[in-house]
Short mmCIF file of C-alpha atoms (C1' of nucleotides) in Angstrom, two decimals:
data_model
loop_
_atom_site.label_atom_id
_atom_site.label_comp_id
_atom_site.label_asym_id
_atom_site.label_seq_id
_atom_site.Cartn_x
_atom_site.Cartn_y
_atom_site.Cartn_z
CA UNK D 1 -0.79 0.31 -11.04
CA UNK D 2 2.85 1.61 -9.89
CA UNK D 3 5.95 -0.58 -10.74
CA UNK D 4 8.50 -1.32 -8.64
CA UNK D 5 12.08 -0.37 -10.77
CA UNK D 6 13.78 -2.93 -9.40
CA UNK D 7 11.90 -5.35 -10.76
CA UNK D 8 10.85 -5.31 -14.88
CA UNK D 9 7.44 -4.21 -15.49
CA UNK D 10 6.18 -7.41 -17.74
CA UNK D 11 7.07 -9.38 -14.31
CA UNK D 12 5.22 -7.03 -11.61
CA UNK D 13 2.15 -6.98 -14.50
CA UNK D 14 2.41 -10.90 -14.71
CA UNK D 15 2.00 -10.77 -10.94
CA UNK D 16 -1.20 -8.54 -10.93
CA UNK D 17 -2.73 -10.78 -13.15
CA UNK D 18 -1.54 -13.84 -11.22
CA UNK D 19 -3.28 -12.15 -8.45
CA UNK D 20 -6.77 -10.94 -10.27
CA UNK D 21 -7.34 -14.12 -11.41
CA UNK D 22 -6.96 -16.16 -7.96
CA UNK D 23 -9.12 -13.57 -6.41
CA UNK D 24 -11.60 -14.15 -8.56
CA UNK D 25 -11.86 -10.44 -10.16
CA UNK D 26 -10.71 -12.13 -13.29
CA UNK D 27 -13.25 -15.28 -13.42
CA UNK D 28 -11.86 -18.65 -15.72
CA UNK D 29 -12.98 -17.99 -19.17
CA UNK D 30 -12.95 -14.38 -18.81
CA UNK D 31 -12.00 -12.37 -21.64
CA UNK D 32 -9.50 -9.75 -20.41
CA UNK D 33 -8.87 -6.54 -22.08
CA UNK D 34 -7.56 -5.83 -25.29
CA UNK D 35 -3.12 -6.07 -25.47
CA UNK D 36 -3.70 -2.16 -26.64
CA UNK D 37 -6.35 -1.17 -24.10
CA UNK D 38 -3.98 -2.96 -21.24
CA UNK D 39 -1.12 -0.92 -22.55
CA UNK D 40 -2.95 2.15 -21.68
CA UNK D 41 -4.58 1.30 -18.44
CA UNK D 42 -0.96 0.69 -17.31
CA UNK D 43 0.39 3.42 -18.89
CA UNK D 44 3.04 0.85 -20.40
CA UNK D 45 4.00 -0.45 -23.97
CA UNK D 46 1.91 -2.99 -25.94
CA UNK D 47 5.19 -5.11 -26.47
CA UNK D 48 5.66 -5.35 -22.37
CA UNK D 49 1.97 -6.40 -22.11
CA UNK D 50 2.41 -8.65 -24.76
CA UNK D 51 5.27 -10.64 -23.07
CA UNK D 52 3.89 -10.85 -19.60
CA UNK D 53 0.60 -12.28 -21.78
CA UNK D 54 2.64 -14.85 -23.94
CA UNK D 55 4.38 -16.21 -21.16
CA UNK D 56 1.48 -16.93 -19.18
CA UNK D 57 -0.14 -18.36 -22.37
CA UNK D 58 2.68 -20.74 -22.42
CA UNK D 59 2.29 -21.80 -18.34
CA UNK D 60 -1.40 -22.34 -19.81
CA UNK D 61 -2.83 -19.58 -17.15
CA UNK D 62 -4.04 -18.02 -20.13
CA UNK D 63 -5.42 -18.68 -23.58
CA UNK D 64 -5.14 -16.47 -27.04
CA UNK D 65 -7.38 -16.64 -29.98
CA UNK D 66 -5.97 -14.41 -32.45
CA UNK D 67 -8.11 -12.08 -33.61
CA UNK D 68 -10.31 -12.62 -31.17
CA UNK D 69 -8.60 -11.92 -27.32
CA UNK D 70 -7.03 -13.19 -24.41
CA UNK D 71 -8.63 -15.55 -22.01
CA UNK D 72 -8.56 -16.85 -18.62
CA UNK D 73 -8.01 -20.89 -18.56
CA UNK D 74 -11.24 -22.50 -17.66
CA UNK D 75 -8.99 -24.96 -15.90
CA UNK D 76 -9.93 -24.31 -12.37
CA UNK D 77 -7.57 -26.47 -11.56
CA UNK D 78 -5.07 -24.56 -12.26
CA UNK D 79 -5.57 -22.06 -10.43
CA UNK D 80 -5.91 -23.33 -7.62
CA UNK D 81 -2.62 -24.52 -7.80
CA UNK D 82 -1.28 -21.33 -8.62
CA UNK D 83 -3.16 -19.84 -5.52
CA UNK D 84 -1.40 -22.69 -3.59
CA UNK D 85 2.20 -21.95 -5.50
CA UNK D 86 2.13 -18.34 -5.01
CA UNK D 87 0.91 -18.40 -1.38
CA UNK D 88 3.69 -20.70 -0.67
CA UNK D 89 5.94 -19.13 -1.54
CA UNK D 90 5.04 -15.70 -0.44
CA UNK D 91 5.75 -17.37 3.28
CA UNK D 92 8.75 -19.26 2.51
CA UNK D 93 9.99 -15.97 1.16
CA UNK D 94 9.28 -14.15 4.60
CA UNK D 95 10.13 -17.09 6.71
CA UNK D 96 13.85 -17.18 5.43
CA UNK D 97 14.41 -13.90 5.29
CA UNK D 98 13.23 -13.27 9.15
CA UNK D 99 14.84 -16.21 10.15
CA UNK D 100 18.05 -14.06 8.38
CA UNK D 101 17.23 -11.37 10.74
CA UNK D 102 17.57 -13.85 13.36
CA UNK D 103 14.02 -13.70 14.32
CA UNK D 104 12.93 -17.30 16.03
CA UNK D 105 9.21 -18.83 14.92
CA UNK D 106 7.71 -17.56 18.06
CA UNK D 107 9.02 -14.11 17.24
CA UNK D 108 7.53 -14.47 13.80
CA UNK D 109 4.54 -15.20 14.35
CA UNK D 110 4.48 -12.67 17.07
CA UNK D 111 5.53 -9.85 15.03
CA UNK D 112 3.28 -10.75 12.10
CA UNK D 113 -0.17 -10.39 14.74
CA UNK D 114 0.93 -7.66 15.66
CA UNK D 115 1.22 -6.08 12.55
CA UNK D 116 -2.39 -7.57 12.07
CA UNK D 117 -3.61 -6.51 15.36
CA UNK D 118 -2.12 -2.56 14.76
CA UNK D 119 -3.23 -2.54 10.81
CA UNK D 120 -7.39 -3.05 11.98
CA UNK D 121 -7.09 0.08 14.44
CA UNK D 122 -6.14 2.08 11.38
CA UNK K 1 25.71 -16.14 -2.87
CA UNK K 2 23.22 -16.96 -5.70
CA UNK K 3 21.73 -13.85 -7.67
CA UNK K 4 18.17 -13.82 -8.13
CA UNK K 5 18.37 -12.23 -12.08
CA UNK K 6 15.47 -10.36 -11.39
CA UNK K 7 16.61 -7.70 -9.62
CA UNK K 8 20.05 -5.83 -9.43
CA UNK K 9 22.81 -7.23 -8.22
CA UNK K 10 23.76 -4.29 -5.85
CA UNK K 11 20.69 -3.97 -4.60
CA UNK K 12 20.64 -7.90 -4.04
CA UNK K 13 24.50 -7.48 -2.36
CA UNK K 14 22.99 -4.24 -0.49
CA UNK K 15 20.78 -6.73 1.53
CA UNK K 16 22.80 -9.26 1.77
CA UNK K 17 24.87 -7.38 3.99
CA UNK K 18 22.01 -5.85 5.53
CA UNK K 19 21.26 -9.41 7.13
CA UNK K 20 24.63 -10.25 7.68
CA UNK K 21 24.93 -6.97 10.17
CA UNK K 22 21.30 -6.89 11.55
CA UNK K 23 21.85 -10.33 12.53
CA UNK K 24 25.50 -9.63 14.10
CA UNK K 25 27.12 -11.43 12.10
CA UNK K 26 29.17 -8.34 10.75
CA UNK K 27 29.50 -6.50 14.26
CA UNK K 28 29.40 -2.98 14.51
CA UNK K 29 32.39 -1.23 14.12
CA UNK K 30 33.81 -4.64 12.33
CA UNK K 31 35.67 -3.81 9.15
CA UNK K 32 34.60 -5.67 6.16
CA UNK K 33 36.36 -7.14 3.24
CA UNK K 34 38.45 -5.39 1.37
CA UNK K 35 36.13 -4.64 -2.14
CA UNK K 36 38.08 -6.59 -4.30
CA UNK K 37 38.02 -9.25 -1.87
CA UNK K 38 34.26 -8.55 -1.88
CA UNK K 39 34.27 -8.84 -5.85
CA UNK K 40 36.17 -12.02 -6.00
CA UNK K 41 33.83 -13.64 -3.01
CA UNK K 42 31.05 -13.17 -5.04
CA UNK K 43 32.19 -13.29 -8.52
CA UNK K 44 31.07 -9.97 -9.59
CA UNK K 45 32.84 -6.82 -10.39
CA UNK K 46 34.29 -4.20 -8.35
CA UNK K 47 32.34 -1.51 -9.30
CA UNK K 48 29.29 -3.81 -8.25
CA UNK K 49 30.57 -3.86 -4.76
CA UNK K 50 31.34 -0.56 -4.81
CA UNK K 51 27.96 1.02 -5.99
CA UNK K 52 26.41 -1.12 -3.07
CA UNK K 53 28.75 0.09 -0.51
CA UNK K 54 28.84 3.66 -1.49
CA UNK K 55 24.73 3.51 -1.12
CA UNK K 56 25.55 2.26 2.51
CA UNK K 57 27.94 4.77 3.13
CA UNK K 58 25.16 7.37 2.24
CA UNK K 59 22.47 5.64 4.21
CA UNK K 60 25.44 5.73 7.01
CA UNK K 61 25.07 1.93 7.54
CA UNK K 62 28.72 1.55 7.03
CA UNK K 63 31.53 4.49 6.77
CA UNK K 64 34.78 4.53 4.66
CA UNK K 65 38.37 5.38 5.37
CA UNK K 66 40.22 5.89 1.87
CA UNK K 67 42.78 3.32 1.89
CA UNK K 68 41.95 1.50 5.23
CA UNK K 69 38.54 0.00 5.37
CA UNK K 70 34.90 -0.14 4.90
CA UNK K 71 33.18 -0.27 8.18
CA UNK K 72 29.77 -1.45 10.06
CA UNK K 73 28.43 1.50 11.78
CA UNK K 74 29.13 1.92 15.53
CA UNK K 75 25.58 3.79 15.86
CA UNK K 76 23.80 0.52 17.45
CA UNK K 77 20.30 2.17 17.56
CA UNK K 78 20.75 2.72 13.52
CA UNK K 79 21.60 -1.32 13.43
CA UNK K 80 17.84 -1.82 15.41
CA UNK K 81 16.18 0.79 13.45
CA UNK K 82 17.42 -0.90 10.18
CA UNK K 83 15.78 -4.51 11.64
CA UNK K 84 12.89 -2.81 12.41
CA UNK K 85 12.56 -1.36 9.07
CA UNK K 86 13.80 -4.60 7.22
CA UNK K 87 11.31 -6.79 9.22
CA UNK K 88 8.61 -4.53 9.04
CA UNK K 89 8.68 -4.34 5.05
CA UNK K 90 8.68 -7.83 5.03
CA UNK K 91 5.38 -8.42 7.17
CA UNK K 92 4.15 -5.70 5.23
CA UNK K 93 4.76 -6.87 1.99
CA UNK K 94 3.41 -10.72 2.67
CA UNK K 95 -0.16 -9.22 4.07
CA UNK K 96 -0.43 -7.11 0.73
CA UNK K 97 0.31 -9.84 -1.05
CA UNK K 98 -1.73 -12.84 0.55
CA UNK K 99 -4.84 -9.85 0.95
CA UNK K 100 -4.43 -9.87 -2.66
CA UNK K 101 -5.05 -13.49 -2.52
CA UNK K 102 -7.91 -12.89 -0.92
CA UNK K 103 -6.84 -14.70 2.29
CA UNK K 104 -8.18 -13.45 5.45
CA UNK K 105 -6.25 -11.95 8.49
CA UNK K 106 -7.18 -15.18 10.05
CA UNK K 107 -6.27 -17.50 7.41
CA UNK K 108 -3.04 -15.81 6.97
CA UNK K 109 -1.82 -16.52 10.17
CA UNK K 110 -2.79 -20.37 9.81
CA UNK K 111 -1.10 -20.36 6.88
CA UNK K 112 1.89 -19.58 8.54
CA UNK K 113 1.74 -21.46 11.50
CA UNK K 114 0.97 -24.43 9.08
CA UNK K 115 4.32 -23.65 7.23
CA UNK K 116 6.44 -22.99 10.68
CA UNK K 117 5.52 -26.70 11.74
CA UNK K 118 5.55 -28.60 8.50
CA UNK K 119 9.14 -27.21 8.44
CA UNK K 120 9.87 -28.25 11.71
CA UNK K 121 9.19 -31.77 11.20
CA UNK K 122 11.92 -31.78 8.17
"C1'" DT P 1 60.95 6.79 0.80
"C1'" DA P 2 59.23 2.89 -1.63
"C1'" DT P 3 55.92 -0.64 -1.69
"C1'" DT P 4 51.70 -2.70 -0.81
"C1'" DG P 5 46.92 -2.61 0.38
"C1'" DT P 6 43.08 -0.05 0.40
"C1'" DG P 7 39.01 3.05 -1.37
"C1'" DT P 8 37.47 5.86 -5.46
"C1'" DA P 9 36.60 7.30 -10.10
"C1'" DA P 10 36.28 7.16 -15.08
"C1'" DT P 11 35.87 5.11 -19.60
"C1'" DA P 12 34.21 1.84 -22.99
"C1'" DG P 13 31.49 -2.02 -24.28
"C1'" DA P 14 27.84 -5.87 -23.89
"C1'" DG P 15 23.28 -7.27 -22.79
"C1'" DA P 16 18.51 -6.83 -21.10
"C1'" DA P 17 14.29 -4.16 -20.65
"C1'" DG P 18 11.40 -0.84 -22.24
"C1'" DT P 19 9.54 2.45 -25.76
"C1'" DA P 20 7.86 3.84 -30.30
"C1'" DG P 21 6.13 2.83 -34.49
"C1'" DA P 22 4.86 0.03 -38.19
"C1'" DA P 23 3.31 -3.96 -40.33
"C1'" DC P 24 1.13 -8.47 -40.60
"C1'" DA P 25 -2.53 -12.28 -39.46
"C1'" DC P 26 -6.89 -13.48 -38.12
"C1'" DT P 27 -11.99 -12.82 -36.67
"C1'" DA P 28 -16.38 -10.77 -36.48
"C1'" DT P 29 -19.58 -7.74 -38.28
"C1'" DT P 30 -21.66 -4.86 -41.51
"C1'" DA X 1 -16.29 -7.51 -49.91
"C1'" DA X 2 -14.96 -4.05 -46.72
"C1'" DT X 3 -14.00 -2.48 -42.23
"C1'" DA X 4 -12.85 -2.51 -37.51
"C1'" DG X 5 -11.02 -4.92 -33.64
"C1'" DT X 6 -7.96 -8.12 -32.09
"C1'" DG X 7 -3.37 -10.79 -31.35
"C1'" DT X 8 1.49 -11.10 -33.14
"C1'" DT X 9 5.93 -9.82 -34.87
"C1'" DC X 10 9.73 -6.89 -36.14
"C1'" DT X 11 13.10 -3.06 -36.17
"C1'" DA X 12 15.34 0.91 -34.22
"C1'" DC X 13 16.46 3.58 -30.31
"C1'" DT X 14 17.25 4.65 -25.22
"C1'" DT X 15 18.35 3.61 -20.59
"C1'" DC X 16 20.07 0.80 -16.94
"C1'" DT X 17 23.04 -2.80 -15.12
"C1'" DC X 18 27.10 -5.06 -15.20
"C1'" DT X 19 31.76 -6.02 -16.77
"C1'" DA X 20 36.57 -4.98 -17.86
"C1'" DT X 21 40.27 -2.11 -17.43
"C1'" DT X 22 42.88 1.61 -16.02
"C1'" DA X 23 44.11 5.19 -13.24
"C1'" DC X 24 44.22 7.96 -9.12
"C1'" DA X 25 44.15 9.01 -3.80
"C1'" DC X 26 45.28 7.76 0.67
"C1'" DA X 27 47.29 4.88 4.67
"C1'" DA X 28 50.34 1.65 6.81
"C1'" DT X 29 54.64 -0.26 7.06
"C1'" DA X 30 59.10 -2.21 5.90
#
DNA sequence: TATTGTGTAATAGAGAAGTAGAACACTATT
DNA sequence: AATAGTGTTCTACTTCTCTATTACACAATA
């Protein structure tokens, strides 16, 4: 996984996770891998892992058992709310800022097929 | 403007003024500010401003006459090459991210239709 | 030429993020 | 009971961002 440096790492690595779970490749009640073995998979600090972990222990995304591991919620739920938050607002994000560039909805949604259209000739 | 804490506030000033010349708003050749102006506008410091402006200078977005000015760039095909490249990273960056969701080309562009006229409506 | 407005540069300090390393708390297994 | 694997916490250090402050360089103008 490569990090973005404007953004810190324990964010972009709660993101991933965000993502692995909604897709599925992390299933609810799935035990993830150990704080150390994550720490080495993404070349990163135990204590960075650890804080992306705790925080999404405390949105309830995850749960801990000391001693034992990390899990994924069993609250499906949950997640599909998260699917639905972080969806959301990946648009809104995109809408306002090429509505900044002055780009009307037509345009959008123009622009965005097209990238579609050219990305499956590849 | 409101900082998102998150990432640098150059870089977040940076593309602020990206927008605000893409979309014409700063015109080419327009001078801008003067950086302490800048600084007091948005309640940051000076060398703030100035690290994002220098960056510009580099990426020849703007130019600088010592003790006049800070300019927009006359070069209007570098103004349309920066939109493209702006808008471009955007689209980019939302299909990476809803893929990740596992949403399909097809779905995406629902999705965003969906948002355009739910936001009409408001 | 003196003043004012402008960009530019440099220093010092505060705070956040990340790293490194160690220690502690708990669980499961042998 | 001992050991190994796990989560959790803490301290010290570095780097980056931002602030505050000061100083310098250049241009326009009264």
């Amino acid at each position: 996984m490569q990090f973005d440096d404007k953004v810190p790492i324990y964010y972009q690595i709660k993101n991933n996770l965000y993502h692995r779970i909604v897709a599925g490749d992390l299933a609810p009640g799935e035990k993830l891998p150990a704080v150390r073995q994550l720490a080495v998979d993404l070349t990163v600090n135990v204590n960075t892992v650890q804080r992306a972990l705790s925080e999404m222990v405390t949105e309830q995304v995850l749960t801990s058992k000391r001693g034992v591991g990390n899990f994924v919620t069993m609250d499906t739920a949950r997640i599909t709310a998260l699917k639905q938050r972080l969806s959301h607002g990946y648009i809104e994000r995109l809408y306002t800022q090429l509505h900044a560039l002055r780009l009307s909805d037509g345009e959008i949604v123009t622009a965005i097929q097209a990238y579609i259209t050219a990305n499956k000739e590849e």
